[in-house]
Amino acid sequence: SDLHLGSSVSPHELRAFWCQPVLLALLHPEAMGSGASATVKDKAVELLGPKLCKGGEEIDTAAAFEGKKAVALYFSAHWCPPCRGFTPKFADFYKNGLCDKGLEVVFVSSDRDEESFKEYYGEQPWLALPFNAREKKAELSKKFKVEGIPTVIILNAETGEVITKDGRSAVMKDPTGEKFPWIPPTFQEALGEKFMKGDAVVGKEAVEGKTLGLYFSAHWCPPCRAFTPQLAKWYAGIKGEVGDKFEIIFCSGDRSEEDMKSYYKEQCDAGGDWLCLPYEAKDNLDPLFEISGIPTFLIVSPEGKVINASGRGLVPSA
């Protein structure tokens, strides 16, 4: 199935939706330009097959990305309401700047029949995987673990390394491509220089050299409100033992600064007097750790390497 409804709640803008348009952006440094090597072209053919649709015609995949810096694989379907809402916006962004910046898009259809595919693709200004390439579509979905339709995954096309799996947010936040191709910040850059500590503001010395617990949560999320008191009790109980070796940072998914501060005060009052990212930086860490649901509690090294992706399991009764 192209849709997935997990037990947790998405912390991003469309948290309430379980069907999202999925966008996969494959970063292509200069190699995809006019001097693209045969190896890079071969990789494009291996990934997408020998032919792509361009309007009502078919073109060679090997020549489809001349002069382009990035390729976005857009997983979508006409029957999916969030897709139909996102597609016109994305098409406008593409036509009004992103294409000129070096982005190409390939629509990968999850439509149920070719007629629906043709009707929906007729509204789109970019390339498409032929509808009859169903095996290739399945390969792409499996390769990039596409569970819903949108998510944006950006890869370096030469190395295959993932740059970010939150490319759709990057496109929505930067529709003119000022930061194209949206390379995410490093862990230290995303962490920032200031944190809330109760009513005070502290600097980076509050986390330097410490193992960190990153707590992604929001007051509007019932499972979060149930887990927070348990986490606060656990934190209060281990503080004496771990001392300055460990700290928790609350990464809010709240929809307003007022809601975030109110929820953070509840945490502090319950014994969770940990740190909190400022409201303007609250989403900075989400794409680095591919946060797809809340509550999420990650244990990471001082350098940002994940030590335990299921930190909730450390907390009794969680």
mmCIF file of C-alpha atoms in Angstrom:
data_model
loop_
_atom_site.group_PDB
_atom_site.id
_atom_site.type_symbol
_atom_site.label_atom_id
_atom_site.label_comp_id
_atom_site.label_asym_id
_atom_site.label_seq_id
_atom_site.Cartn_x
_atom_site.Cartn_y
_atom_site.Cartn_z
ATOM 1 C CA SER A 1 0.000 0.000 0.000
ATOM 2 C CA ASP A 2 1.151 3.551 -0.688
ATOM 3 C CA LEU A 3 -0.389 4.858 2.525
ATOM 4 C CA HIS A 4 0.701 4.276 6.069
ATOM 5 C CA LEU A 5 -1.045 5.220 9.283
ATOM 6 C CA GLY A 6 1.280 4.804 12.244
ATOM 7 C CA SER A 7 0.437 4.892 15.930
ATOM 8 C CA SER A 8 2.337 8.149 16.392
ATOM 9 C CA VAL A 9 1.518 11.612 15.111
ATOM 10 C CA SER A 10 3.529 13.518 12.508
ATOM 11 C CA PRO A 11 5.276 16.602 13.939
ATOM 12 C CA HIS A 12 5.367 18.647 10.741
ATOM 13 C CA GLU A 13 2.942 21.101 9.185
ATOM 14 C CA LEU A 14 0.564 18.395 7.897
ATOM 15 C CA ARG A 15 0.644 16.416 11.137
ATOM 16 C CA ALA A 16 -3.094 15.823 11.009
ATOM 17 C CA PHE A 17 -2.962 14.200 7.580
ATOM 18 C CA TRP A 18 -2.028 10.563 7.072
ATOM 19 C CA CYS A 19 -1.978 10.829 3.277
ATOM 20 C CA GLN A 20 0.772 13.154 2.133
ATOM 21 C CA PRO A 21 2.153 13.974 -1.417
ATOM 22 C CA VAL A 22 5.664 12.295 -1.455
ATOM 23 C CA LEU A 23 8.540 14.064 -3.053
ATOM 24 C CA LEU A 24 11.970 12.535 -3.393
ATOM 25 C CA ALA A 25 14.753 14.895 -4.446
ATOM 26 C CA LEU A 26 17.942 13.321 -5.726
ATOM 27 C CA LEU A 27 20.746 15.802 -5.490
ATOM 28 C CA HIS A 28 22.872 16.039 -8.594
ATOM 29 C CA PRO A 29 26.055 18.087 -8.166
ATOM 30 C CA GLU A 30 27.624 19.364 -11.378
ATOM 31 C CA ALA A 31 27.895 15.807 -12.717
ATOM 32 C CA MET A 32 24.412 16.011 -14.212
ATOM 33 C CA GLY A 33 25.340 18.996 -16.369
ATOM 34 C CA SER A 34 26.281 18.899 -20.031
ATOM 35 C CA GLY A 35 29.511 17.175 -19.108
ATOM 36 C CA ALA A 36 27.804 14.407 -17.193
ATOM 37 C CA SER A 37 29.822 11.235 -17.190
ATOM 38 C CA ALA A 38 28.616 7.993 -18.685
ATOM 39 C CA THR A 39 28.643 6.519 -15.183
ATOM 40 C CA VAL A 40 26.199 9.132 -13.874
ATOM 41 C CA LYS A 41 23.932 8.682 -16.893
ATOM 42 C CA ASP A 42 24.047 4.917 -16.413
ATOM 43 C CA LYS A 43 22.984 5.427 -12.804
ATOM 44 C CA ALA A 44 20.001 7.486 -13.953
ATOM 45 C CA VAL A 45 18.933 4.726 -16.339
ATOM 46 C CA GLU A 46 19.433 2.080 -13.654
ATOM 47 C CA LEU A 47 17.316 4.076 -11.225
ATOM 48 C CA LEU A 48 14.486 5.144 -13.530
ATOM 49 C CA GLY A 49 14.618 2.847 -16.553
ATOM 50 C CA PRO A 50 15.551 3.716 -20.162
ATOM 51 C CA LYS A 51 12.612 6.002 -21.010
ATOM 52 C CA LEU A 52 10.660 8.799 -19.351
ATOM 53 C CA CYS A 53 7.541 10.663 -20.392
ATOM 54 C CA LYS A 54 7.787 14.310 -21.363
ATOM 55 C CA GLY A 55 4.299 15.518 -22.068
ATOM 56 C CA GLY A 56 2.919 13.133 -24.674
ATOM 57 C CA GLU A 57 6.337 11.920 -25.807
ATOM 58 C CA GLU A 58 8.996 9.552 -24.533
ATOM 59 C CA ILE A 59 12.599 10.650 -24.091
ATOM 60 C CA ASP A 60 15.820 8.868 -23.199
ATOM 61 C CA THR A 61 16.482 8.914 -19.469
ATOM 62 C CA ALA A 62 20.228 9.253 -20.116
ATOM 63 C CA ALA A 63 19.651 12.667 -21.710
ATOM 64 C CA ALA A 64 16.811 13.843 -19.483
ATOM 65 C CA PHE A 65 18.863 15.703 -16.901
ATOM 66 C CA GLU A 66 21.366 17.660 -18.975
ATOM 67 C CA GLY A 67 22.194 20.905 -17.207
ATOM 68 C CA LYS A 68 20.250 19.950 -14.076
ATOM 69 C CA LYS A 69 21.607 20.000 -10.534
ATOM 70 C CA ALA A 70 18.829 18.050 -8.811
ATOM 71 C CA VAL A 71 16.148 15.547 -9.712
ATOM 72 C CA ALA A 72 12.956 15.288 -7.675
ATOM 73 C CA LEU A 73 11.031 12.041 -7.763
ATOM 74 C CA TYR A 74 7.466 13.049 -7.012
ATOM 75 C CA PHE A 75 5.353 10.163 -5.665
ATOM 76 C CA SER A 76 1.740 11.222 -5.950
ATOM 77 C CA ALA A 77 -1.726 10.194 -7.123
ATOM 78 C CA HIS A 78 -4.874 11.974 -8.229
ATOM 79 C CA TRP A 79 -7.054 10.059 -5.760
ATOM 80 C CA CYS A 80 -5.059 11.475 -2.815
ATOM 81 C CA PRO A 81 -6.519 14.845 -1.652
ATOM 82 C CA PRO A 82 -3.279 16.182 -0.096
ATOM 83 C CA CYS A 83 -1.509 15.383 -3.379
ATOM 84 C CA ARG A 84 -4.038 17.360 -5.384
ATOM 85 C CA GLY A 85 -3.559 20.242 -2.970
ATOM 86 C CA PHE A 86 0.235 20.154 -3.183
ATOM 87 C CA THR A 87 0.738 19.515 -6.909
ATOM 88 C CA PRO A 88 -0.441 22.951 -8.182
ATOM 89 C CA LYS A 89 1.775 24.717 -5.635
ATOM 90 C CA PHE A 90 4.787 22.604 -6.514
ATOM 91 C CA ALA A 91 4.141 23.128 -10.232
ATOM 92 C CA ASP A 92 4.076 26.907 -9.697
ATOM 93 C CA PHE A 93 7.331 26.783 -7.738
ATOM 94 C CA TYR A 94 8.880 24.694 -10.512
ATOM 95 C CA LYS A 95 7.778 26.982 -13.337
ATOM 96 C CA ASN A 96 8.558 30.217 -11.504
ATOM 97 C CA GLY A 97 12.115 29.520 -10.447
ATOM 98 C CA LEU A 98 13.062 26.018 -9.344
ATOM 99 C CA CYS A 99 13.409 24.701 -12.890
ATOM 100 C CA ASP A 100 15.731 27.564 -13.797
ATOM 101 C CA LYS A 101 17.750 26.941 -10.640
ATOM 102 C CA GLY A 102 18.475 23.423 -11.914
ATOM 103 C CA LEU A 103 15.683 21.219 -10.567
ATOM 104 C CA GLU A 104 14.007 18.535 -12.678
ATOM 105 C CA VAL A 105 11.031 16.551 -11.446
ATOM 106 C CA VAL A 106 9.914 13.026 -12.293
ATOM 107 C CA PHE A 107 6.338 12.126 -11.378
ATOM 108 C CA VAL A 108 6.058 8.563 -10.065
ATOM 109 C CA SER A 109 2.387 7.702 -10.152
ATOM 110 C CA SER A 110 0.390 5.773 -7.591
ATOM 111 C CA ASP A 111 -2.754 6.150 -9.681
ATOM 112 C CA ARG A 112 -4.896 3.052 -10.054
ATOM 113 C CA ASP A 113 -5.163 3.032 -13.848
ATOM 114 C CA GLU A 114 -3.483 4.607 -16.863
ATOM 115 C CA GLU A 115 -6.417 6.876 -17.659
ATOM 116 C CA SER A 116 -6.187 8.459 -14.197
ATOM 117 C CA PHE A 117 -2.419 8.765 -14.618
ATOM 118 C CA LYS A 118 -2.760 10.563 -17.946
ATOM 119 C CA GLU A 119 -5.405 12.949 -16.631
ATOM 120 C CA TYR A 120 -3.334 13.820 -13.554
ATOM 121 C CA TYR A 121 -0.023 14.024 -15.411
ATOM 122 C CA GLY A 122 -1.675 16.383 -17.894
ATOM 123 C CA GLU A 123 -1.770 18.964 -15.086
ATOM 124 C CA GLN A 124 1.968 18.658 -14.400
ATOM 125 C CA PRO A 125 4.824 20.480 -16.207
ATOM 126 C CA TRP A 126 7.663 17.989 -15.703
ATOM 127 C CA LEU A 127 8.740 14.438 -16.559
ATOM 128 C CA ALA A 128 7.070 11.209 -15.501
ATOM 129 C CA LEU A 129 7.920 7.559 -15.097
ATOM 130 C CA PRO A 130 5.825 5.694 -17.699
ATOM 131 C CA PHE A 131 2.716 4.288 -16.055
ATOM 132 C CA ASN A 132 3.407 0.806 -17.417
ATOM 133 C CA ALA A 133 6.746 0.713 -15.550
ATOM 134 C CA ARG A 134 4.978 -0.672 -12.484
ATOM 135 C CA GLU A 135 7.930 -2.859 -11.438
ATOM 136 C CA LYS A 136 10.235 0.158 -11.540
ATOM 137 C CA LYS A 137 7.732 2.165 -9.522
ATOM 138 C CA ALA A 138 7.664 -0.616 -6.917
ATOM 139 C CA GLU A 139 11.472 -0.705 -6.865
ATOM 140 C CA LEU A 140 11.634 3.019 -6.225
ATOM 141 C CA SER A 141 9.049 2.842 -3.454
ATOM 142 C CA LYS A 142 10.972 0.039 -1.781
ATOM 143 C CA LYS A 143 14.401 1.597 -2.294
ATOM 144 C CA PHE A 144 13.392 4.881 -0.684
ATOM 145 C CA LYS A 145 10.942 3.319 1.804
ATOM 146 C CA VAL A 146 8.021 5.369 0.545
ATOM 147 C CA GLU A 147 5.143 4.791 2.942
ATOM 148 C CA GLY A 148 2.931 7.747 2.180
ATOM 149 C CA ILE A 149 2.109 10.202 -0.538
ATOM 150 C CA PRO A 150 4.420 13.712 0.229
ATOM 151 C CA THR A 151 7.991 13.186 1.899
ATOM 152 C CA VAL A 152 11.120 14.610 0.290
ATOM 153 C CA ILE A 153 14.344 12.595 0.362
ATOM 154 C CA ILE A 154 17.424 14.272 -1.058
ATOM 155 C CA LEU A 155 20.340 12.095 -2.098
ATOM 156 C CA ASN A 156 23.735 12.868 -3.499
ATOM 157 C CA ALA A 157 23.421 11.245 -6.921
ATOM 158 C CA GLU A 158 27.121 10.463 -7.216
ATOM 159 C CA THR A 159 27.601 8.897 -3.798
ATOM 160 C CA GLY A 160 24.036 7.751 -3.093
ATOM 161 C CA GLU A 161 24.252 9.283 0.395
ATOM 162 C CA VAL A 162 21.085 10.748 1.877
ATOM 163 C CA ILE A 163 21.349 14.504 2.337
ATOM 164 C CA THR A 164 17.890 14.926 3.846
ATOM 165 C CA LYS A 165 14.624 13.035 3.965
ATOM 166 C CA ASP A 166 12.648 16.205 4.569
ATOM 167 C CA GLY A 167 13.030 17.791 1.155
ATOM 168 C CA ARG A 168 9.320 18.591 0.848
ATOM 169 C CA SER A 169 9.527 20.905 3.833
ATOM 170 C CA ALA A 170 12.571 22.491 2.236
ATOM 171 C CA VAL A 171 10.605 23.151 -0.957
ATOM 172 C CA MET A 172 7.628 24.576 0.923
ATOM 173 C CA LYS A 173 9.820 26.802 3.098
ATOM 174 C CA ASP A 174 11.951 27.941 0.155
ATOM 175 C CA PRO A 175 9.723 27.920 -2.962
ATOM 176 C CA THR A 176 12.043 30.239 -4.891
ATOM 177 C CA GLY A 177 15.068 28.029 -4.256
ATOM 178 C CA GLU A 178 17.211 30.602 -2.453
ATOM 179 C CA LYS A 179 18.850 27.736 -0.532
ATOM 180 C CA PHE A 180 18.612 25.180 -3.353
ATOM 181 C CA PRO A 181 19.567 22.310 -3.279
ATOM 182 C CA TRP A 182 18.640 22.521 0.400
ATOM 183 C CA ILE A 183 21.643 20.849 2.023
ATOM 184 C CA PRO A 184 20.690 20.609 5.708
ATOM 185 C CA PRO A 185 22.804 22.072 8.497
ATOM 186 C CA THR A 186 25.221 19.981 10.535
ATOM 187 C CA PHE A 187 24.137 18.760 13.965
ATOM 188 C CA GLN A 188 26.038 21.528 15.724
ATOM 189 C CA GLU A 189 24.599 24.186 13.401
ATOM 190 C CA ALA A 190 21.055 22.872 13.887
ATOM 191 C CA LEU A 191 21.515 22.702 17.649
ATOM 192 C CA GLY A 192 22.215 26.415 17.774
ATOM 193 C CA GLU A 193 23.936 28.554 20.382
ATOM 194 C CA LYS A 194 21.127 29.254 22.885
ATOM 195 C CA PHE A 195 18.653 27.196 24.900
ATOM 196 C CA MET A 196 15.860 27.875 27.324
ATOM 197 C CA LYS A 197 16.523 26.638 30.872
ATOM 198 C CA GLY A 198 13.359 27.303 32.810
ATOM 199 C CA ASP A 199 12.864 31.066 32.598
ATOM 200 C CA ALA A 200 16.524 31.687 31.783
ATOM 201 C CA VAL A 201 18.562 31.503 28.581
ATOM 202 C CA VAL A 202 21.824 29.537 28.552
ATOM 203 C CA GLY A 203 24.535 29.053 25.966
ATOM 204 C CA LYS A 204 26.090 26.052 24.282
ATOM 205 C CA GLU A 205 28.209 25.323 27.345
ATOM 206 C CA ALA A 206 25.037 23.726 28.763
ATOM 207 C CA VAL A 207 25.378 20.808 26.320
ATOM 208 C CA GLU A 208 29.079 20.650 25.474
ATOM 209 C CA GLY A 209 30.518 17.166 25.889
ATOM 210 C CA LYS A 210 27.210 15.713 27.076
ATOM 211 C CA THR A 211 25.222 12.758 25.848
ATOM 212 C CA LEU A 212 21.850 14.194 24.883
ATOM 213 C CA GLY A 213 18.249 13.035 24.999
ATOM 214 C CA LEU A 214 16.270 14.759 22.251
ATOM 215 C CA TYR A 215 12.596 14.870 23.159
ATOM 216 C CA PHE A 216 10.284 15.621 20.223
ATOM 217 C CA SER A 217 6.854 16.327 21.632
ATOM 218 C CA ALA A 218 3.864 18.695 21.593
ATOM 219 C CA HIS A 219 1.063 19.565 23.988
ATOM 220 C CA TRP A 220 -1.650 18.959 21.367
ATOM 221 C CA CYS A 221 -0.521 15.308 21.052
ATOM 222 C CA PRO A 222 -2.282 13.036 23.609
ATOM 223 C CA PRO A 223 0.438 10.311 23.596
ATOM 224 C CA CYS A 224 2.995 13.057 24.317
ATOM 225 C CA ARG A 225 1.055 14.375 27.299
ATOM 226 C CA ALA A 226 0.848 10.831 28.671
ATOM 227 C CA PHE A 227 4.579 10.172 28.230
ATOM 228 C CA THR A 228 5.931 13.525 29.471
ATOM 229 C CA PRO A 229 5.247 12.956 33.220
ATOM 230 C CA GLN A 230 6.891 9.530 32.988
ATOM 231 C CA LEU A 231 9.949 11.025 31.309
ATOM 232 C CA ALA A 232 10.127 13.831 33.868
ATOM 233 C CA LYS A 233 10.021 11.342 36.754
ATOM 234 C CA TRP A 234 12.738 9.229 35.126
ATOM 235 C CA TYR A 235 14.903 12.302 34.485
ATOM 236 C CA ALA A 236 14.563 13.527 38.071
ATOM 237 C CA GLY A 237 15.543 10.077 39.300
ATOM 238 C CA ILE A 238 18.746 9.766 37.239
ATOM 239 C CA LYS A 239 20.056 13.338 37.545
ATOM 240 C CA GLY A 240 22.034 12.579 40.677
ATOM 241 C CA GLU A 241 23.664 9.573 39.035
ATOM 242 C CA VAL A 242 24.524 11.016 35.610
ATOM 243 C CA GLY A 243 25.394 14.534 36.781
ATOM 244 C CA ASP A 244 26.834 16.694 33.998
ATOM 245 C CA LYS A 245 27.221 13.765 31.584
ATOM 246 C CA PHE A 246 23.639 13.840 30.270
ATOM 247 C CA GLU A 247 20.995 16.420 29.374
ATOM 248 C CA ILE A 248 17.574 16.380 27.698
ATOM 249 C CA ILE A 249 16.507 18.969 25.104
ATOM 250 C CA PHE A 250 12.805 19.505 24.393
ATOM 251 C CA CYS A 251 12.231 19.967 20.646
ATOM 252 C CA SER A 252 8.706 21.336 20.418
ATOM 253 C CA GLY A 253 6.115 20.482 17.823
ATOM 254 C CA ASP A 254 3.679 23.023 19.253
ATOM 255 C CA ARG A 255 1.859 25.360 16.894
ATOM 256 C CA SER A 256 2.540 28.604 18.740
ATOM 257 C CA GLU A 257 5.252 29.985 20.997
ATOM 258 C CA GLU A 258 2.698 30.456 23.765
ATOM 259 C CA ASP A 259 1.703 26.775 23.587
ATOM 260 C CA MET A 260 5.359 25.700 23.610
ATOM 261 C CA LYS A 261 6.229 27.800 26.669
ATOM 262 C CA SER A 262 3.142 26.601 28.537
ATOM 263 C CA TYR A 263 3.949 22.952 27.793
ATOM 264 C CA TYR A 264 7.616 23.451 28.701
ATOM 265 C CA LYS A 265 6.567 24.930 32.064
ATOM 266 C CA GLU A 266 4.458 21.811 32.693
ATOM 267 C CA GLN A 267 7.536 19.699 32.014
ATOM 268 C CA CYS A 268 9.682 21.717 34.406
ATOM 269 C CA ASP A 269 7.004 21.644 37.115
ATOM 270 C CA ALA A 270 6.794 17.842 36.780
ATOM 271 C CA GLY A 271 10.544 17.464 37.373
ATOM 272 C CA GLY A 272 11.668 17.744 33.765
ATOM 273 C CA ASP A 273 13.714 20.902 34.221
ATOM 274 C CA TRP A 274 15.736 20.169 31.117
ATOM 275 C CA LEU A 275 16.624 22.438 28.204
ATOM 276 C CA CYS A 276 14.319 23.622 25.417
ATOM 277 C CA LEU A 277 15.122 24.785 21.899
ATOM 278 C CA PRO A 278 13.921 28.353 21.273
ATOM 279 C CA TYR A 279 10.666 28.529 19.319
ATOM 280 C CA GLU A 280 12.356 29.828 16.168
ATOM 281 C CA ALA A 281 14.728 26.826 16.230
ATOM 282 C CA LYS A 282 12.253 24.175 17.367
ATOM 283 C CA ASP A 283 12.149 22.272 14.053
ATOM 284 C CA ASN A 284 15.872 22.454 13.269
ATOM 285 C CA LEU A 285 16.663 18.896 14.354
ATOM 286 C CA ASP A 286 13.623 17.165 12.808
ATOM 287 C CA PRO A 287 15.082 16.562 9.330
ATOM 288 C CA LEU A 288 18.488 15.468 10.663
ATOM 289 C CA PHE A 289 16.889 12.616 12.596
ATOM 290 C CA GLU A 290 14.031 11.870 10.184
ATOM 291 C CA ILE A 291 11.382 12.503 12.815
ATOM 292 C CA SER A 292 8.108 11.147 11.440
ATOM 293 C CA GLY A 293 6.014 10.893 14.600
ATOM 294 C CA ILE A 294 5.788 12.080 18.187
ATOM 295 C CA PRO A 295 6.515 11.486 20.971
ATOM 296 C CA THR A 296 10.052 10.530 19.957
ATOM 297 C CA PHE A 297 12.924 10.304 22.445
ATOM 298 C CA LEU A 298 16.388 9.817 20.943
ATOM 299 C CA ILE A 299 19.675 9.357 22.781
ATOM 300 C CA VAL A 300 22.580 10.868 20.827
ATOM 301 C CA SER A 301 26.281 11.402 21.383
ATOM 302 C CA PRO A 302 27.722 14.915 21.880
ATOM 303 C CA GLU A 303 28.470 14.836 18.135
ATOM 304 C CA GLY A 304 24.872 13.962 17.248
ATOM 305 C CA LYS A 305 25.352 10.268 16.471
ATOM 306 C CA VAL A 306 22.293 8.213 17.422
ATOM 307 C CA ILE A 307 23.041 5.888 20.328
ATOM 308 C CA ASN A 308 19.485 4.736 20.969
ATOM 309 C CA ALA A 309 16.659 5.509 18.551
ATOM 310 C CA SER A 310 14.086 4.051 20.966
ATOM 311 C CA GLY A 311 14.853 6.036 24.067
ATOM 312 C CA ARG A 312 11.263 5.717 25.236
ATOM 313 C CA GLY A 313 12.092 2.118 26.102
ATOM 314 C CA LEU A 314 14.473 3.354 28.812
ATOM 315 C CA VAL A 315 11.638 5.059 30.670
ATOM 316 C CA PRO A 316 9.622 2.843 33.056
ATOM 317 C CA SER A 317 5.921 2.481 32.172
ATOM 318 C CA ALA A 318 6.522 4.213 28.825
#
